[in-house]
Amino acid sequence: METKIVSSVAIVLFITSLMASPHSSQSASPNGSSAFSFADNFDIMWSEEHFKTSPDGQIWYLSLDKETGCGFQTKQRYRFGWFSMKLKLVGGDSAGVVTAYYMCSDTGAGPERDELDFEFLGNRTGEPYLIQTNVYRSGVGNREMRHMLWFDPTEEFHTYSILWNSHQIIYLSISPHVFDEMADRFFVDQVPIRVYKNSDKPNKFFPNEKPMYLFSSIWNADDWATRGGLEKTNWTRSPFVSSYKDFKADGCQWEDPYPACVSTTTEHWWDQYEAWHLTDAQKKDFAWVQRNLVIYDYCKDSKRFEKLPEECGLSPWD
């Protein structure tokens, strides 16, 4: 996974309140999806000595020092569904440190991979974390966005989720507190921070064909992560530790050659009409996010792209 900035389907990113429930339906909701132990679902990718658990095994810790970081991945691949995990990020001086939470079709970041990224970019003490998101289709990324958060992701656990169906992909960050100044504005179940639409024509920009694993990792990226690489990792503060718990999945688990749920069936809540578009309330919140939280949007970077990518011409409001 390399980043320097940050088929009828769409990608949407959300921030929601703790009381949120994604989409009401008669099928299972994300709050009802199954939670599993780490051993049931994940394998350590590298550096097992940098992985620890709480005594009861319910909280998992990844650490980064000057030698190496650490990461894990799901044992299963999925194509469509709801995937959720609670994270608490590295506190204090975390400049140069990246905690990544993402889905990818390839275990080795291959040149033809599809990928959906959450990357949490550390910062100097007192400065806010930024969330960078990116989308890869057949190995091509360069679709970065960066957002501010209205809460401190290092003080307590916050839930980060991905909803993926044949109409859209939604990233959610669920904060247990919403600031008073935003309480009336965000008295809704979901607040989208990014909408990545797909057209109704065949294209090369939307990842919807390959099943994906879910990954998380912590690693040093002080060549680009904080202020474009100007702020370097302060190794006297290591080890840097990110914490995880409560993985939940309600999705279509891949089985070769094809699972029964590859095609859209609308049998699951995450594949029903309510999950295909933003609601009117979500559109209002998305507008607030666009005005107040966006730091960078590749679709507005005319200096970087002489001609903006094709998907940038699609309206997020449809």
CSV table of C-alpha atoms in Angstrom, one decimal:
chain,number,residue,atom,x,y,z
A,1,MET,CA,0.0,0.0,0.0
A,2,GLU,CA,1.8,3.1,-1.2
A,3,THR,CA,0.3,6.6,-0.9
A,4,LYS,CA,2.0,10.0,-1.2
A,5,ILE,CA,-1.0,12.2,-0.4
A,6,VAL,CA,-3.6,11.1,0.4
A,7,SER,CA,-20.1,-2.7,-12.3
A,8,SER,CA,-22.8,-0.1,-10.9
A,9,VAL,CA,-21.3,0.8,-7.6
A,10,ALA,CA,-20.4,3.9,-5.5
A,11,ILE,CA,-18.0,4.6,-2.6
A,12,VAL,CA,-19.1,6.7,0.4
A,13,LEU,CA,-17.3,7.6,3.6
A,14,PHE,CA,-19.2,8.3,6.8
A,15,ILE,CA,-18.7,9.7,10.3
A,16,THR,CA,-21.5,8.7,12.6
A,17,SER,CA,-22.6,9.1,16.2
A,18,LEU,CA,-22.4,6.1,18.6
A,19,MET,CA,-26.2,5.7,18.5
A,20,ALA,CA,-26.2,5.3,14.8
A,21,SER,CA,-27.5,2.3,13.0
A,22,PRO,CA,-26.7,2.3,9.3
A,23,HIS,CA,-29.8,1.3,7.4
A,24,SER,CA,-33.0,0.0,8.9
A,25,SER,CA,-34.2,-3.2,7.3
A,26,GLN,CA,-35.6,-6.6,8.2
A,27,SER,CA,-32.2,-8.2,7.6
A,28,ALA,CA,-29.3,-8.1,10.0
A,29,SER,CA,-28.0,-4.7,10.9
A,30,PRO,CA,-24.3,-3.8,11.7
A,31,ASN,CA,-25.2,-3.7,15.3
A,32,GLY,CA,-26.3,-7.2,15.0
A,33,SER,CA,-23.4,-8.5,13.0
A,34,SER,CA,-21.3,-11.2,14.6
A,35,ALA,CA,-18.2,-10.4,16.6
A,36,PHE,CA,-15.4,-12.9,16.7
A,37,SER,CA,-12.1,-13.5,18.5
A,38,PHE,CA,-8.8,-12.4,16.9
A,39,ALA,CA,-7.7,-16.0,16.4
A,40,ASP,CA,-11.0,-16.9,14.7
A,41,ASN,CA,-10.6,-14.2,12.0
A,42,PHE,CA,-7.0,-13.0,11.7
A,43,ASP,CA,-3.4,-14.0,11.0
A,44,ILE,CA,-0.4,-11.9,11.9
A,45,MET,CA,1.2,-10.6,8.7
A,46,TRP,CA,4.7,-9.9,10.1
A,47,SER,CA,6.6,-9.3,13.3
A,48,GLU,CA,4.6,-11.3,15.7
A,49,GLU,CA,6.7,-10.1,18.6
A,50,HIS,CA,5.1,-6.6,18.0
A,51,PHE,CA,1.6,-8.0,18.5
A,52,LYS,CA,0.1,-8.4,22.0
A,53,THR,CA,-3.4,-9.0,23.5
A,54,SER,CA,-5.1,-8.0,26.7
A,55,PRO,CA,-5.3,-10.8,29.3
A,56,ASP,CA,-8.8,-11.7,28.2
A,57,GLY,CA,-7.8,-11.6,24.5
A,58,GLN,CA,-10.4,-9.0,23.6
A,59,ILE,CA,-8.1,-6.1,22.9
A,60,TRP,CA,-5.2,-6.4,20.4
A,61,TYR,CA,-2.1,-4.1,20.2
A,62,LEU,CA,0.2,-3.4,17.3
A,63,SER,CA,3.4,-1.6,18.0
A,64,LEU,CA,6.0,0.2,15.9
A,65,ASP,CA,9.6,0.8,16.9
A,66,LYS,CA,12.7,1.8,14.8
A,67,GLU,CA,13.1,-1.7,13.6
A,68,THR,CA,9.7,-2.6,12.3
A,69,GLY,CA,5.9,-2.3,12.7
A,70,CYS,CA,3.3,-5.0,12.6
A,71,GLY,CA,0.1,-5.9,10.9
A,72,PHE,CA,-2.7,-8.5,10.6
A,73,GLN,CA,-5.2,-9.6,8.0
A,74,THR,CA,-8.4,-11.6,7.9
A,75,LYS,CA,-8.2,-15.3,7.1
A,76,GLN,CA,-11.2,-14.9,4.8
A,77,ARG,CA,-11.9,-12.9,1.7
A,78,TYR,CA,-15.2,-11.1,1.1
A,79,ARG,CA,-17.0,-9.6,-1.7
A,80,PHE,CA,-19.7,-7.2,-0.4
A,81,GLY,CA,-20.9,-6.8,3.2
A,82,TRP,CA,-20.4,-4.8,6.4
A,83,PHE,CA,-17.0,-4.8,8.2
A,84,SER,CA,-16.4,-3.0,11.5
A,85,MET,CA,-13.7,-2.6,14.1
A,86,LYS,CA,-12.9,-0.3,17.0
A,87,LEU,CA,-9.5,1.4,17.0
A,88,LYS,CA,-7.7,3.7,19.4
A,89,LEU,CA,-4.8,5.4,17.7
A,90,VAL,CA,-1.3,6.3,18.9
A,91,GLY,CA,-1.4,9.2,21.4
A,92,GLY,CA,1.0,12.1,21.9
A,93,ASP,CA,3.8,12.8,19.4
A,94,SER,CA,2.9,10.4,16.6
A,95,ALA,CA,4.3,12.4,13.6
A,96,GLY,CA,5.4,10.1,10.8
A,97,VAL,CA,3.4,7.1,12.2
A,98,VAL,CA,0.6,5.7,10.0
A,99,THR,CA,-2.1,3.4,11.3
A,100,ALA,CA,-3.8,1.7,8.3
A,101,TYR,CA,-7.1,0.0,8.2
A,102,TYR,CA,-8.1,-1.2,4.8
A,103,MET,CA,-9.4,-3.8,2.4
A,104,CYS,CA,-7.3,-5.3,-0.4
A,105,SER,CA,-7.6,-8.0,-2.9
A,106,ASP,CA,-3.9,-9.0,-2.6
A,107,THR,CA,-1.9,-10.0,0.4
A,108,GLY,CA,1.3,-8.6,-1.1
A,109,ALA,CA,0.1,-5.3,-2.5
A,110,GLY,CA,0.3,-6.7,-6.0
A,111,PRO,CA,0.4,-4.5,-9.1
A,112,GLU,CA,-3.2,-5.4,-10.1
A,113,ARG,CA,-4.8,-5.1,-6.7
A,114,ASP,CA,-8.0,-3.4,-5.7
A,115,GLU,CA,-7.9,-1.6,-2.4
A,116,LEU,CA,-10.0,0.7,-0.1
A,117,ASP,CA,-8.0,2.6,2.4
A,118,PHE,CA,-8.4,4.3,5.8
A,119,GLU,CA,-5.0,5.8,6.8
A,120,PHE,CA,-4.6,7.7,10.0
A,121,LEU,CA,-1.8,10.1,9.8
A,122,GLY,CA,0.0,10.9,13.0
A,123,ASN,CA,1.1,14.4,14.1
A,124,ARG,CA,3.0,16.4,16.6
A,125,THR,CA,1.5,16.5,20.1
A,126,GLY,CA,-1.5,18.8,20.2
A,127,GLU,CA,-2.0,18.7,16.4
A,128,PRO,CA,-4.9,16.8,15.1
A,129,TYR,CA,-4.9,13.4,13.3
A,130,LEU,CA,-5.9,13.4,9.7
A,131,ILE,CA,-7.8,10.6,7.9
A,132,GLN,CA,-6.6,9.9,4.4
A,133,THR,CA,-8.7,7.7,2.2
A,134,ASN,CA,-7.8,6.2,-1.2
A,135,VAL,CA,-9.3,3.9,-3.8
A,136,TYR,CA,-7.4,1.5,-6.0
A,137,ARG,CA,-8.7,-0.3,-9.1
A,138,SER,CA,-6.4,-2.8,-10.8
A,139,GLY,CA,-3.3,-1.3,-9.1
A,140,VAL,CA,-4.2,2.4,-9.9
A,141,GLY,CA,-4.7,4.7,-6.9
A,142,ASN,CA,-4.0,8.4,-6.8
A,143,ARG,CA,-7.6,9.1,-5.6
A,144,GLU,CA,-6.7,10.5,-2.2
A,145,MET,CA,-8.8,12.6,0.1
A,146,ARG,CA,-7.9,14.0,3.5
A,147,HIS,CA,-10.3,15.0,6.3
A,148,MET,CA,-10.1,16.4,9.8
A,149,LEU,CA,-11.9,14.8,12.7
A,150,TRP,CA,-14.1,16.5,15.3
A,151,PHE,CA,-13.0,14.2,18.0
A,152,ASP,CA,-9.7,12.9,19.4
A,153,PRO,CA,-9.2,9.3,18.1
A,154,THR,CA,-6.4,8.7,20.7
A,155,GLU,CA,-8.5,9.1,23.9
A,156,GLU,CA,-10.8,6.2,23.5
A,157,PHE,CA,-12.0,3.6,21.0
A,158,HIS,CA,-13.9,4.7,17.9
A,159,THR,CA,-15.6,2.4,15.4
A,160,TYR,CA,-14.5,2.4,11.8
A,161,SER,CA,-16.5,0.5,9.3
A,162,ILE,CA,-16.8,-0.4,5.7
A,163,LEU,CA,-20.1,-1.1,3.9
A,164,TRP,CA,-19.6,-2.6,0.5
A,165,ASN,CA,-22.4,-3.6,-1.9
A,166,SER,CA,-23.0,-3.6,-5.6
A,167,HIS,CA,-24.1,0.0,-5.5
A,168,GLN,CA,-21.8,1.8,-3.1
A,169,ILE,CA,-19.0,1.4,-0.6
A,170,ILE,CA,-19.3,3.3,2.6
A,171,TYR,CA,-16.6,4.1,5.1
A,172,LEU,CA,-17.8,5.1,8.6
A,173,SER,CA,-16.1,6.5,11.7
A,174,ILE,CA,-18.4,6.2,14.7
A,175,SER,CA,-17.5,8.6,17.5
A,176,PRO,CA,-18.9,8.1,21.0
A,177,HIS,CA,-19.3,11.8,21.4
A,178,VAL,CA,-20.5,14.6,19.1
A,179,PHE,CA,-19.4,18.1,20.1
A,180,ASP,CA,-22.2,20.4,21.3
A,181,GLU,CA,-21.8,22.8,18.4
A,182,MET,CA,-22.6,19.9,16.1
A,183,ALA,CA,-25.2,18.0,18.1
A,184,ASP,CA,-28.3,19.4,16.4
A,185,ARG,CA,-26.6,19.2,13.0
A,186,PHE,CA,-25.7,15.6,13.4
A,187,PHE,CA,-28.8,14.3,15.1
A,188,VAL,CA,-29.0,11.6,12.3
A,189,ASP,CA,-27.8,8.1,12.0
A,190,GLN,CA,-24.9,8.7,9.5
A,191,VAL,CA,-22.6,11.5,8.4
A,192,PRO,CA,-20.9,10.8,5.1
A,193,ILE,CA,-17.4,12.2,4.6
A,194,ARG,CA,-16.7,10.9,1.1
A,195,VAL,CA,-18.9,9.7,-1.7
A,196,TYR,CA,-17.2,7.9,-4.6
A,197,LYS,CA,-19.7,7.1,-7.3
A,198,ASN,CA,-19.6,4.6,-10.1
A,199,SER,CA,-21.2,5.1,-13.4
A,200,ASP,CA,-23.7,2.8,-15.0
A,201,LYS,CA,-21.2,2.1,-17.8
A,202,PRO,CA,-18.2,-0.2,-17.8
A,203,ASN,CA,-15.2,1.6,-16.4
A,204,LYS,CA,-11.7,1.3,-15.0
A,205,PHE,CA,-12.1,3.3,-11.8
A,206,PHE,CA,-14.4,1.4,-9.5
A,207,PRO,CA,-13.3,-1.7,-7.6
A,208,ASN,CA,-16.1,-4.2,-7.5
A,209,GLU,CA,-14.9,-7.4,-9.1
A,210,LYS,CA,-12.3,-8.8,-6.8
A,211,PRO,CA,-12.9,-10.3,-3.3
A,212,MET,CA,-10.9,-8.6,-0.6
A,213,TYR,CA,-9.2,-9.3,2.7
A,214,LEU,CA,-9.4,-6.8,5.6
A,215,PHE,CA,-6.1,-5.6,7.0
A,216,SER,CA,-4.7,-3.3,9.7
A,217,SER,CA,-1.1,-2.3,10.3
A,218,ILE,CA,1.1,0.3,11.9
A,219,TRP,CA,4.2,1.5,10.1
A,220,ASN,CA,6.7,4.4,9.7
A,221,ALA,CA,5.9,6.8,6.8
A,222,ASP,CA,7.8,9.9,7.9
A,223,ASP,CA,8.9,10.5,4.3
A,224,TRP,CA,5.4,11.7,3.5
A,225,ALA,CA,2.8,11.3,6.2
A,226,THR,CA,3.1,14.4,8.3
A,227,ARG,CA,3.4,17.8,6.6
A,228,GLY,CA,4.6,16.1,3.4
A,229,GLY,CA,7.6,14.5,5.2
A,230,LEU,CA,8.8,17.6,7.0
A,231,GLU,CA,8.0,16.2,10.4
A,232,LYS,CA,10.0,13.1,11.2
A,233,THR,CA,9.3,10.2,13.6
A,234,ASN,CA,10.6,10.9,17.1
A,235,TRP,CA,11.9,7.5,17.9
A,236,THR,CA,12.6,8.4,21.5
A,237,ARG,CA,8.8,8.1,21.9
A,238,SER,CA,8.6,4.5,20.6
A,239,PRO,CA,7.2,2.0,20.8
A,240,PHE,CA,4.1,3.5,19.2
A,241,VAL,CA,1.0,1.4,19.9
A,242,SER,CA,-2.4,1.3,18.2
A,243,SER,CA,-5.2,-0.7,19.8
A,244,TYR,CA,-8.1,-2.8,18.3
A,245,LYS,CA,-11.2,-4.6,19.5
A,246,ASP,CA,-14.6,-5.8,18.5
A,247,PHE,CA,-14.2,-6.9,14.9
A,248,LYS,CA,-17.6,-7.6,13.3
A,249,ALA,CA,-18.4,-8.9,9.9
A,250,ASP,CA,-21.7,-9.4,8.1
A,251,GLY,CA,-20.8,-10.2,4.6
A,252,CYS,CA,-20.4,-12.5,1.6
A,253,GLN,CA,-17.5,-14.8,2.4
A,254,TRP,CA,-15.7,-15.8,-0.8
A,255,GLU,CA,-15.7,-19.4,-1.9
A,256,ASP,CA,-13.9,-20.6,-5.0
A,257,PRO,CA,-14.9,-20.4,-7.8
A,258,TYR,CA,-17.8,-18.1,-6.9
A,259,PRO,CA,-19.9,-17.8,-3.7
A,260,ALA,CA,-23.7,-17.7,-4.0
A,261,CYS,CA,-23.8,-14.0,-3.0
A,262,VAL,CA,-21.7,-12.6,-5.8
A,263,SER,CA,-24.7,-11.2,-7.6
A,264,THR,CA,-27.0,-8.6,-6.2
A,265,THR,CA,-29.9,-10.4,-4.5
A,266,THR,CA,-31.1,-7.7,-2.0
A,267,GLU,CA,-31.4,-10.5,0.6
A,268,HIS,CA,-29.1,-8.7,3.1
A,269,TRP,CA,-29.6,-5.3,4.7
A,270,TRP,CA,-26.4,-4.1,3.2
A,271,ASP,CA,-27.6,-4.9,-0.3
A,272,GLN,CA,-31.0,-3.3,-0.1
A,273,TYR,CA,-32.3,-0.1,-1.6
A,274,GLU,CA,-31.7,2.0,1.5
A,275,ALA,CA,-28.0,1.3,1.3
A,276,TRP,CA,-27.7,2.3,-2.3
A,277,HIS,CA,-27.9,6.1,-1.9
A,278,LEU,CA,-27.5,8.9,0.7
A,279,THR,CA,-30.7,9.8,2.5
A,280,ASP,CA,-31.8,13.4,2.6
A,281,ALA,CA,-30.5,13.9,6.1
A,282,GLN,CA,-27.2,12.4,5.1
A,283,LYS,CA,-26.9,14.7,2.2
A,284,LYS,CA,-27.2,17.7,4.6
A,285,ASP,CA,-24.5,16.3,6.8
A,286,PHE,CA,-22.3,15.5,3.8
A,287,ALA,CA,-22.6,19.2,2.7
A,288,TRP,CA,-21.4,20.2,6.2
A,289,VAL,CA,-18.4,17.9,6.0
A,290,GLN,CA,-17.5,19.3,2.6
A,291,ARG,CA,-17.6,22.8,4.0
A,292,ASN,CA,-15.7,22.2,7.2
A,293,LEU,CA,-13.6,19.0,7.3
A,294,VAL,CA,-12.1,18.4,3.8
A,295,ILE,CA,-8.3,19.1,3.7
A,296,TYR,CA,-7.6,17.7,0.3
A,297,ASP,CA,-9.6,16.4,-2.6
A,298,TYR,CA,-7.9,15.0,-5.7
A,299,CYS,CA,-11.0,15.8,-7.8
A,300,LYS,CA,-10.2,19.5,-7.2
A,301,ASP,CA,-6.5,19.4,-7.8
A,302,SER,CA,-6.2,20.8,-11.3
A,303,LYS,CA,-2.5,21.4,-10.9
A,304,ARG,CA,-1.9,17.7,-10.3
A,305,PHE,CA,-4.2,16.6,-13.1
A,306,GLU,CA,-4.3,18.4,-16.5
A,307,LYS,CA,-7.6,16.5,-17.0
A,308,LEU,CA,-9.5,15.5,-13.9
A,309,PRO,CA,-10.2,11.7,-13.7
A,310,GLU,CA,-13.4,10.4,-15.2
A,311,GLU,CA,-15.1,9.6,-11.9
A,312,CYS,CA,-14.7,13.2,-10.7
A,313,GLY,CA,-17.5,14.2,-13.1
A,314,LEU,CA,-20.0,12.0,-11.2
A,315,SER,CA,-22.3,13.8,-8.7
A,316,PRO,CA,-22.1,12.5,-5.1
A,317,TRP,CA,-25.6,13.7,-4.5
A,318,ASP,CA,-27.3,11.1,-6.9
